[in-house]
Amino acid sequence: MEYRQLGHSGLRISALTLGTMTFGGRGGFSAVGATGIDGARRQVAMCLEAGVNLIDTADVYSGGLAEEITGEVIKGRRDTLLLSSKVRMAMGDGPNDAGLSRQHIIAGCEASLRRLGTDHIDIYHVHEWDGQTRLEETLSALNSLVSAGKVRYLAASNYAGWQLMKALAVADSHGFERFAAQQVYYSLEARDAEYELVPLAVDQGLGILVWSPLAGGLLSGKYRRNGSPESGTRQVSGTWNEPPVRTREKLYDTVEILVDIAGAHGASPAQVALAWLLGRPAVTSVIIGARTDEQLLDNLGGASLLLSADERAALDKVSAPELIYPYWHQLNTAADRLGPADLALLAQYLPGEE
């Protein structure tokens, strides 16, 4: 397993991270998975044996049950791994049971620590934007958790580019702890993160952790043009609506390239999709979660798959995002003075880069 530095921080994490959204199966999360303690214990053991050192969870996953299961299965080996969790989503019906107020952040962190059975969280994410709470209040509360030793590193998730850049500016101006990373949706099915979030990470030295790298299973190879995926999957049942698919024909074209490359390597399409992500700018770790041990074992193989430049170029081309304004204009008029952050998006469109 390769270990990568998390942005400009000193923390090193494995190229693959174990995600726990499948743990528990309470409420709407049953559409994603319902792994109990025994299954979770097996999956954690499999990941640790493969060299994974980070487990990612969130308070909202199965209403706290995923954190409880995680805490139970890591007993006796907390010192051998890193934990990531999140705060922001609604955890009750009260007026202060959601958001990024000082009240909810501190209460949420304390509750997560209890469920996880630990005295600190290694990477603590704000799970989503809160447009009704001043960033000064949010970042001050997070900074106090770092100062108290309850949190080691901070990260954001699902922020827009301007929101994340504003948060970094506020942290810098007040001397608060900065976000070391961001967790984003990024896959061959949807490369929207390349417009703003990936260039921002390159420019500001943030690590990127990727959620849903297989687009909810759409890049597993099971969903093909004129194919019939197995019944009971979340994409067929309609019980889970993330991520949305805007252009199904483009998805099918991408899957065909994945299948061809996988065949040449004796690998699975999922492994190829993961390997592609691990070669993208600023990506530190890709979060894998699985309903079954077999799926998890397959995903773990993606960390050791090496793609050729031609294979990467083929995947880049078939899945390339449309250049929206101002990027098409910058490509046409500013190509003589592009920096590393600009090139994270535009390099693939320059002559000779195909």
Coordinates of C-alpha atoms in Angstrom, one line a residue:
M1 CA 0.0 0.0 0.0
E2 CA 1.2 3.5 -0.9
Y3 CA 1.0 6.2 1.8
R4 CA 0.5 9.7 0.7
Q5 CA 0.9 13.1 2.5
L6 CA -2.4 14.7 3.2
G7 CA -2.0 18.0 1.4
H8 CA 0.6 20.2 3.2
S9 CA 0.0 18.5 6.5
G10 CA 2.5 16.1 8.0
L11 CA -0.1 13.3 8.1
R12 CA 0.4 10.3 5.8
I13 CA -2.6 8.2 4.9
S14 CA -3.1 5.1 2.7
A15 CA -4.0 5.5 -0.9
L16 CA -7.3 3.7 -0.1
T17 CA -9.6 4.5 2.8
L18 CA -12.3 2.2 4.2
G19 CA -15.7 3.9 4.1
T20 CA -18.4 2.9 6.6
M21 CA -21.6 4.2 5.0
T22 CA -22.5 0.5 4.6
F23 CA -22.3 -0.2 8.3
G24 CA -25.5 -0.4 10.2
G25 CA -28.3 -0.2 7.6
R26 CA -30.6 2.0 9.7
G27 CA -33.3 4.1 8.0
G28 CA -32.6 5.2 4.4
F29 CA -29.0 3.9 4.7
S30 CA -30.3 0.4 4.3
A31 CA -30.3 1.1 0.5
V32 CA -26.5 1.3 0.7
G33 CA -25.7 -1.6 2.9
A34 CA -26.5 -3.2 6.3
T35 CA -23.1 -4.6 7.5
G36 CA -23.3 -5.6 11.1
I37 CA -20.5 -5.9 13.7
D38 CA -19.2 -9.3 12.5
G39 CA -19.1 -8.2 8.9
A40 CA -17.5 -4.9 9.8
R41 CA -14.9 -6.7 11.9
R42 CA -14.0 -8.8 8.9
Q43 CA -13.8 -5.8 6.5
V44 CA -11.6 -3.8 8.9
A45 CA -9.3 -6.8 9.3
M46 CA -9.1 -7.1 5.5
C47 CA -8.2 -3.5 5.1
L48 CA -5.6 -3.4 7.8
E49 CA -4.0 -6.5 6.4
A50 CA -3.8 -4.7 3.0
G51 CA -2.2 -1.7 4.6
V52 CA -5.2 0.7 4.8
N53 CA -4.7 3.0 7.8
L54 CA -7.7 5.3 7.6
I55 CA -11.4 4.5 8.4
D56 CA -13.9 7.1 7.3
T57 CA -17.3 7.5 8.9
A58 CA -19.9 10.2 9.8
D59 CA -22.3 10.8 12.6
V60 CA -25.3 10.8 10.2
Y61 CA -24.5 7.3 8.8
S62 CA -27.4 5.1 10.0
G63 CA -28.1 7.8 12.7
G64 CA -24.9 7.1 14.6
L65 CA -24.9 3.4 14.3
A66 CA -22.0 3.3 11.8
E67 CA -19.9 5.1 14.3
E68 CA -20.9 2.7 17.1
I69 CA -20.0 -0.3 15.0
T70 CA -16.7 1.3 14.0
G71 CA -15.9 2.0 17.6
E72 CA -16.7 -1.6 18.6
V73 CA -14.5 -3.2 15.9
I74 CA -11.5 -1.1 16.4
K75 CA -11.2 -1.8 20.2
G76 CA -7.7 -2.8 21.0
R77 CA -6.2 -1.4 17.8
R78 CA -7.0 2.3 17.9
D79 CA -3.3 3.1 17.9
T80 CA -2.7 1.3 14.6
L81 CA -5.2 3.3 12.5
L82 CA -6.6 6.7 11.8
L83 CA -10.3 7.8 12.1
S84 CA -12.2 10.3 10.1
S85 CA -15.7 11.5 10.9
K86 CA -18.0 14.4 10.1
V87 CA -20.5 16.9 11.5
R88 CA -23.2 19.1 10.0
M89 CA -26.2 16.9 9.1
A90 CA -29.4 16.7 11.2
M91 CA -29.0 14.3 14.2
G92 CA -32.3 15.1 15.8
D93 CA -35.5 17.2 15.5
G94 CA -34.3 20.1 17.7
P95 CA -33.5 23.5 16.3
N96 CA -29.8 23.1 17.1
D97 CA -29.5 19.5 16.0
A98 CA -28.0 20.4 12.6
G99 CA -25.7 22.9 11.0
L100 CA -22.2 24.3 11.7
S101 CA -22.9 26.5 14.8
R102 CA -20.6 26.3 17.7
Q103 CA -23.3 24.5 19.6
H104 CA -23.8 21.7 17.1
I105 CA -20.1 21.3 16.2
I106 CA -19.0 20.8 19.8
A107 CA -22.0 18.7 20.8
G108 CA -21.6 16.6 17.6
C109 CA -17.9 16.0 18.2
E110 CA -18.5 14.9 21.8
A111 CA -21.2 12.5 20.7
S112 CA -19.0 11.1 17.9
L113 CA -16.1 10.5 20.4
R114 CA -18.5 8.6 22.7
R115 CA -19.8 6.4 19.9
L116 CA -16.4 5.7 18.5
G117 CA -15.0 5.0 22.0
T118 CA -11.9 7.2 21.5
D119 CA -10.5 10.4 22.9
H120 CA -9.7 12.0 19.5
I121 CA -10.7 12.1 15.8
D122 CA -7.8 12.3 13.4
I123 CA -9.6 14.0 10.6
Y124 CA -12.8 15.9 11.3
H125 CA -14.9 17.1 8.4
V126 CA -17.6 19.6 8.1
H127 CA -19.9 17.5 6.1
E128 CA -21.7 20.2 4.1
W129 CA -22.0 23.9 3.7
D130 CA -24.0 26.0 6.2
G131 CA -25.0 29.3 4.6
Q132 CA -26.7 30.6 7.8
T133 CA -23.8 30.4 10.2
R134 CA -20.8 32.8 10.0
L135 CA -17.6 31.1 9.0
E136 CA -15.9 32.8 11.9
E137 CA -18.1 30.9 14.3
T138 CA -17.7 27.6 12.6
L139 CA -13.9 27.8 12.3
S140 CA -13.5 29.1 15.8
A141 CA -15.4 26.1 17.1
L142 CA -13.3 23.7 15.0
N143 CA -10.1 25.4 16.1
S144 CA -11.1 25.0 19.8
L145 CA -11.4 21.2 19.2
V146 CA -7.9 21.1 17.7
S147 CA -6.6 23.1 20.6
A148 CA -8.3 20.7 23.1
G149 CA -6.7 17.7 21.4
K150 CA -10.1 16.2 20.5
V151 CA -9.4 16.7 16.7
R152 CA -6.0 16.4 15.0
Y153 CA -6.8 17.7 11.4
L154 CA -9.7 19.5 9.8
A155 CA -11.3 19.0 6.5
A156 CA -14.3 20.2 4.4
S157 CA -16.7 18.1 2.3
N158 CA -19.1 19.1 -0.5
Y159 CA -18.1 22.8 -0.5
A160 CA -18.2 24.9 -3.7
G161 CA -15.0 26.4 -4.7
W162 CA -15.8 29.9 -3.5
Q163 CA -17.1 28.6 -0.1
L164 CA -13.9 26.6 0.5
M165 CA -11.6 29.5 -0.6
K166 CA -13.5 31.9 1.7
A167 CA -13.2 29.4 4.6
L168 CA -9.4 29.2 4.1
A169 CA -9.1 33.0 3.9
V170 CA -11.1 33.4 7.2
A171 CA -9.0 30.8 8.9
D172 CA -5.8 32.5 7.8
S173 CA -7.0 36.0 8.8
H174 CA -7.9 34.9 12.3
G175 CA -5.0 32.4 12.9
F176 CA -7.4 29.5 13.0
E177 CA -6.4 25.9 12.1
R178 CA -6.8 25.5 8.3
F179 CA -8.6 22.7 6.5
A180 CA -5.9 20.2 5.5
A181 CA -8.1 18.4 3.0
Q182 CA -11.5 18.2 1.3
Q183 CA -13.7 15.2 0.6
V184 CA -15.4 15.3 -2.7
Y185 CA -17.4 13.3 -5.2
Y186 CA -15.2 12.6 -8.1
S187 CA -15.3 9.8 -10.6
L188 CA -15.0 8.9 -14.3
E189 CA -18.8 9.3 -14.4
A190 CA -18.7 12.9 -13.2
R191 CA -15.6 15.0 -13.2
D192 CA -17.2 18.3 -12.0
A193 CA -14.7 18.6 -9.2
E194 CA -12.0 19.5 -11.9
Y195 CA -13.6 22.9 -12.6
E196 CA -12.8 24.5 -9.2
L197 CA -12.1 22.0 -6.4
V198 CA -9.2 20.1 -7.8
P199 CA -7.4 23.3 -9.0
L200 CA -8.0 24.9 -5.6
A201 CA -6.5 21.9 -3.9
V202 CA -3.4 22.1 -6.1
D203 CA -3.1 25.9 -5.4
Q204 CA -3.8 25.8 -1.7
G205 CA -2.1 22.5 -0.8
L206 CA -5.1 20.6 0.2
G207 CA -5.4 16.8 0.0
I208 CA -8.4 15.3 -1.7
L209 CA -10.3 12.3 -0.4
V210 CA -12.7 10.9 -2.9
W211 CA -16.2 9.6 -2.0
S212 CA -18.2 7.3 -4.3
P213 CA -15.3 6.7 -6.7
L214 CA -17.3 4.1 -8.6
A215 CA -20.3 6.4 -8.9
G216 CA -22.6 4.3 -6.7
G217 CA -21.5 1.1 -8.5
L218 CA -22.1 2.5 -12.0
L219 CA -18.5 2.0 -12.9
S220 CA -18.3 -1.6 -11.7
G221 CA -18.9 -3.0 -15.1
K222 CA -22.4 -4.3 -14.2
Y223 CA -24.2 -1.4 -15.9
R224 CA -23.6 -1.5 -19.7
R225 CA -25.5 -0.4 -22.8
N226 CA -28.3 -3.0 -23.5
G227 CA -27.4 -4.8 -20.3
S228 CA -29.6 -5.9 -17.4
P229 CA -28.0 -5.2 -14.0
E230 CA -28.9 -7.5 -11.2
S231 CA -32.1 -6.7 -9.3
G232 CA -31.8 -5.4 -5.8
T233 CA -29.0 -3.0 -6.4
R234 CA -29.5 0.6 -5.4
Q235 CA -29.3 1.9 -9.0
V236 CA -32.1 -0.5 -10.1
S237 CA -34.3 -0.3 -7.0
G238 CA -34.4 3.6 -7.0
T239 CA -34.0 3.7 -3.3
W240 CA -30.8 5.8 -3.5
N241 CA -30.4 8.9 -5.7
E242 CA -26.7 9.6 -5.4
P243 CA -24.9 10.3 -7.6
P244 CA -27.3 11.6 -10.3
V245 CA -26.5 10.5 -13.9
R246 CA -26.9 13.3 -16.4
T247 CA -25.7 11.6 -19.6
R248 CA -26.2 7.9 -19.7
E249 CA -24.7 7.4 -23.2
K250 CA -21.5 9.0 -22.0
L251 CA -21.5 6.7 -19.0
Y252 CA -21.9 3.7 -21.2
D253 CA -19.1 4.8 -23.5
T254 CA -16.9 5.2 -20.4
V255 CA -17.7 1.8 -19.1
E256 CA -16.8 0.2 -22.4
I257 CA -13.3 1.7 -22.2
L258 CA -13.1 0.6 -18.6
V259 CA -14.0 -3.0 -19.6
D260 CA -11.5 -3.1 -22.4
I261 CA -8.7 -1.8 -20.2
A262 CA -9.6 -4.2 -17.4
G263 CA -9.5 -7.1 -19.8
A264 CA -6.0 -6.2 -20.9
H265 CA -4.8 -6.3 -17.3
G266 CA -6.8 -9.2 -16.0
A267 CA -8.4 -6.8 -13.6
S268 CA -11.9 -5.6 -12.9
P269 CA -13.5 -2.4 -14.3
A270 CA -13.8 -1.1 -10.7
Q271 CA -10.1 -1.6 -10.1
V272 CA -9.3 0.4 -13.3
A273 CA -11.6 3.3 -12.2
L274 CA -9.9 3.4 -8.8
A275 CA -6.4 3.4 -10.4
W276 CA -7.4 6.2 -12.7
L277 CA -8.5 8.4 -9.7
L278 CA -5.3 7.6 -7.8
G279 CA -3.3 9.2 -10.7
R280 CA -5.3 12.5 -10.7
P281 CA -3.8 15.8 -9.3
A282 CA -4.0 16.3 -5.6
V283 CA -5.9 13.0 -4.9
T284 CA -4.5 11.6 -1.6
S285 CA -6.9 8.8 -0.9
V286 CA -9.9 7.1 -2.5
I287 CA -12.7 5.9 -0.1
I288 CA -13.9 2.4 -0.8
G289 CA -17.0 0.8 0.8
A290 CA -18.6 -2.5 0.0
R291 CA -21.7 -4.4 0.7
T292 CA -19.8 -7.7 0.6
D293 CA -16.3 -8.9 1.4
E294 CA -15.8 -10.0 -2.2
Q295 CA -16.5 -6.4 -3.4
L296 CA -14.1 -5.0 -0.8
L297 CA -11.3 -7.5 -1.8
D298 CA -11.7 -6.5 -5.4
N299 CA -11.6 -2.8 -4.6
L300 CA -8.4 -3.3 -2.6
G301 CA -6.7 -4.5 -5.7
G302 CA -7.1 -1.1 -7.3
A303 CA -4.3 0.3 -5.3
S304 CA -1.7 -1.8 -7.1
L305 CA -2.9 -1.5 -10.6
L306 CA -0.7 0.6 -12.9
L307 CA -2.2 2.2 -16.0
S308 CA -0.2 3.2 -19.1
A309 CA -0.2 6.7 -20.4
D310 CA -2.3 5.6 -23.4
E311 CA -4.9 3.9 -21.1
R312 CA -5.2 7.0 -19.0
A313 CA -5.5 9.2 -22.1
A314 CA -8.3 7.0 -23.4
L315 CA -10.2 7.3 -20.1
D316 CA -9.6 11.0 -20.0
K317 CA -11.0 11.5 -23.5
V318 CA -14.1 9.5 -23.1
S319 CA -15.1 11.1 -19.8
A320 CA -13.8 14.6 -20.3
P321 CA -16.0 17.3 -18.8
E322 CA -17.3 20.0 -21.1
L323 CA -15.4 23.2 -20.7
I324 CA -17.8 25.8 -19.3
Y325 CA -17.1 29.5 -19.1
P326 CA -14.6 30.9 -18.2
Y327 CA -12.4 27.8 -18.9
W328 CA -13.0 27.6 -22.6
H329 CA -12.1 31.3 -22.9
Q330 CA -8.9 30.8 -20.8
L331 CA -8.0 27.8 -23.0
N332 CA -8.3 30.0 -26.1
T333 CA -6.6 33.2 -24.7
A334 CA -4.5 32.3 -21.7
A335 CA -2.8 29.1 -22.6
D336 CA 0.6 30.9 -22.7
R337 CA 0.5 31.5 -19.0
L338 CA -1.2 28.6 -17.3
G339 CA 0.0 27.6 -13.8
P340 CA -0.1 24.2 -12.1
A341 CA -3.6 24.7 -10.7
D342 CA -5.0 25.8 -14.1
L343 CA -3.4 22.8 -15.8
A344 CA -5.2 20.4 -13.4
L345 CA -8.2 21.0 -15.6
L346 CA -6.9 22.4 -18.9
A347 CA -3.8 20.3 -19.6
Q348 CA -5.9 17.6 -21.2
Y349 CA -7.3 20.1 -23.7
L350 CA -4.0 21.5 -24.9
P351 CA -2.6 20.3 -28.3
G352 CA -0.6 17.2 -28.1
E353 CA -2.0 16.1 -24.7
E354 CA -4.4 13.5 -26.1

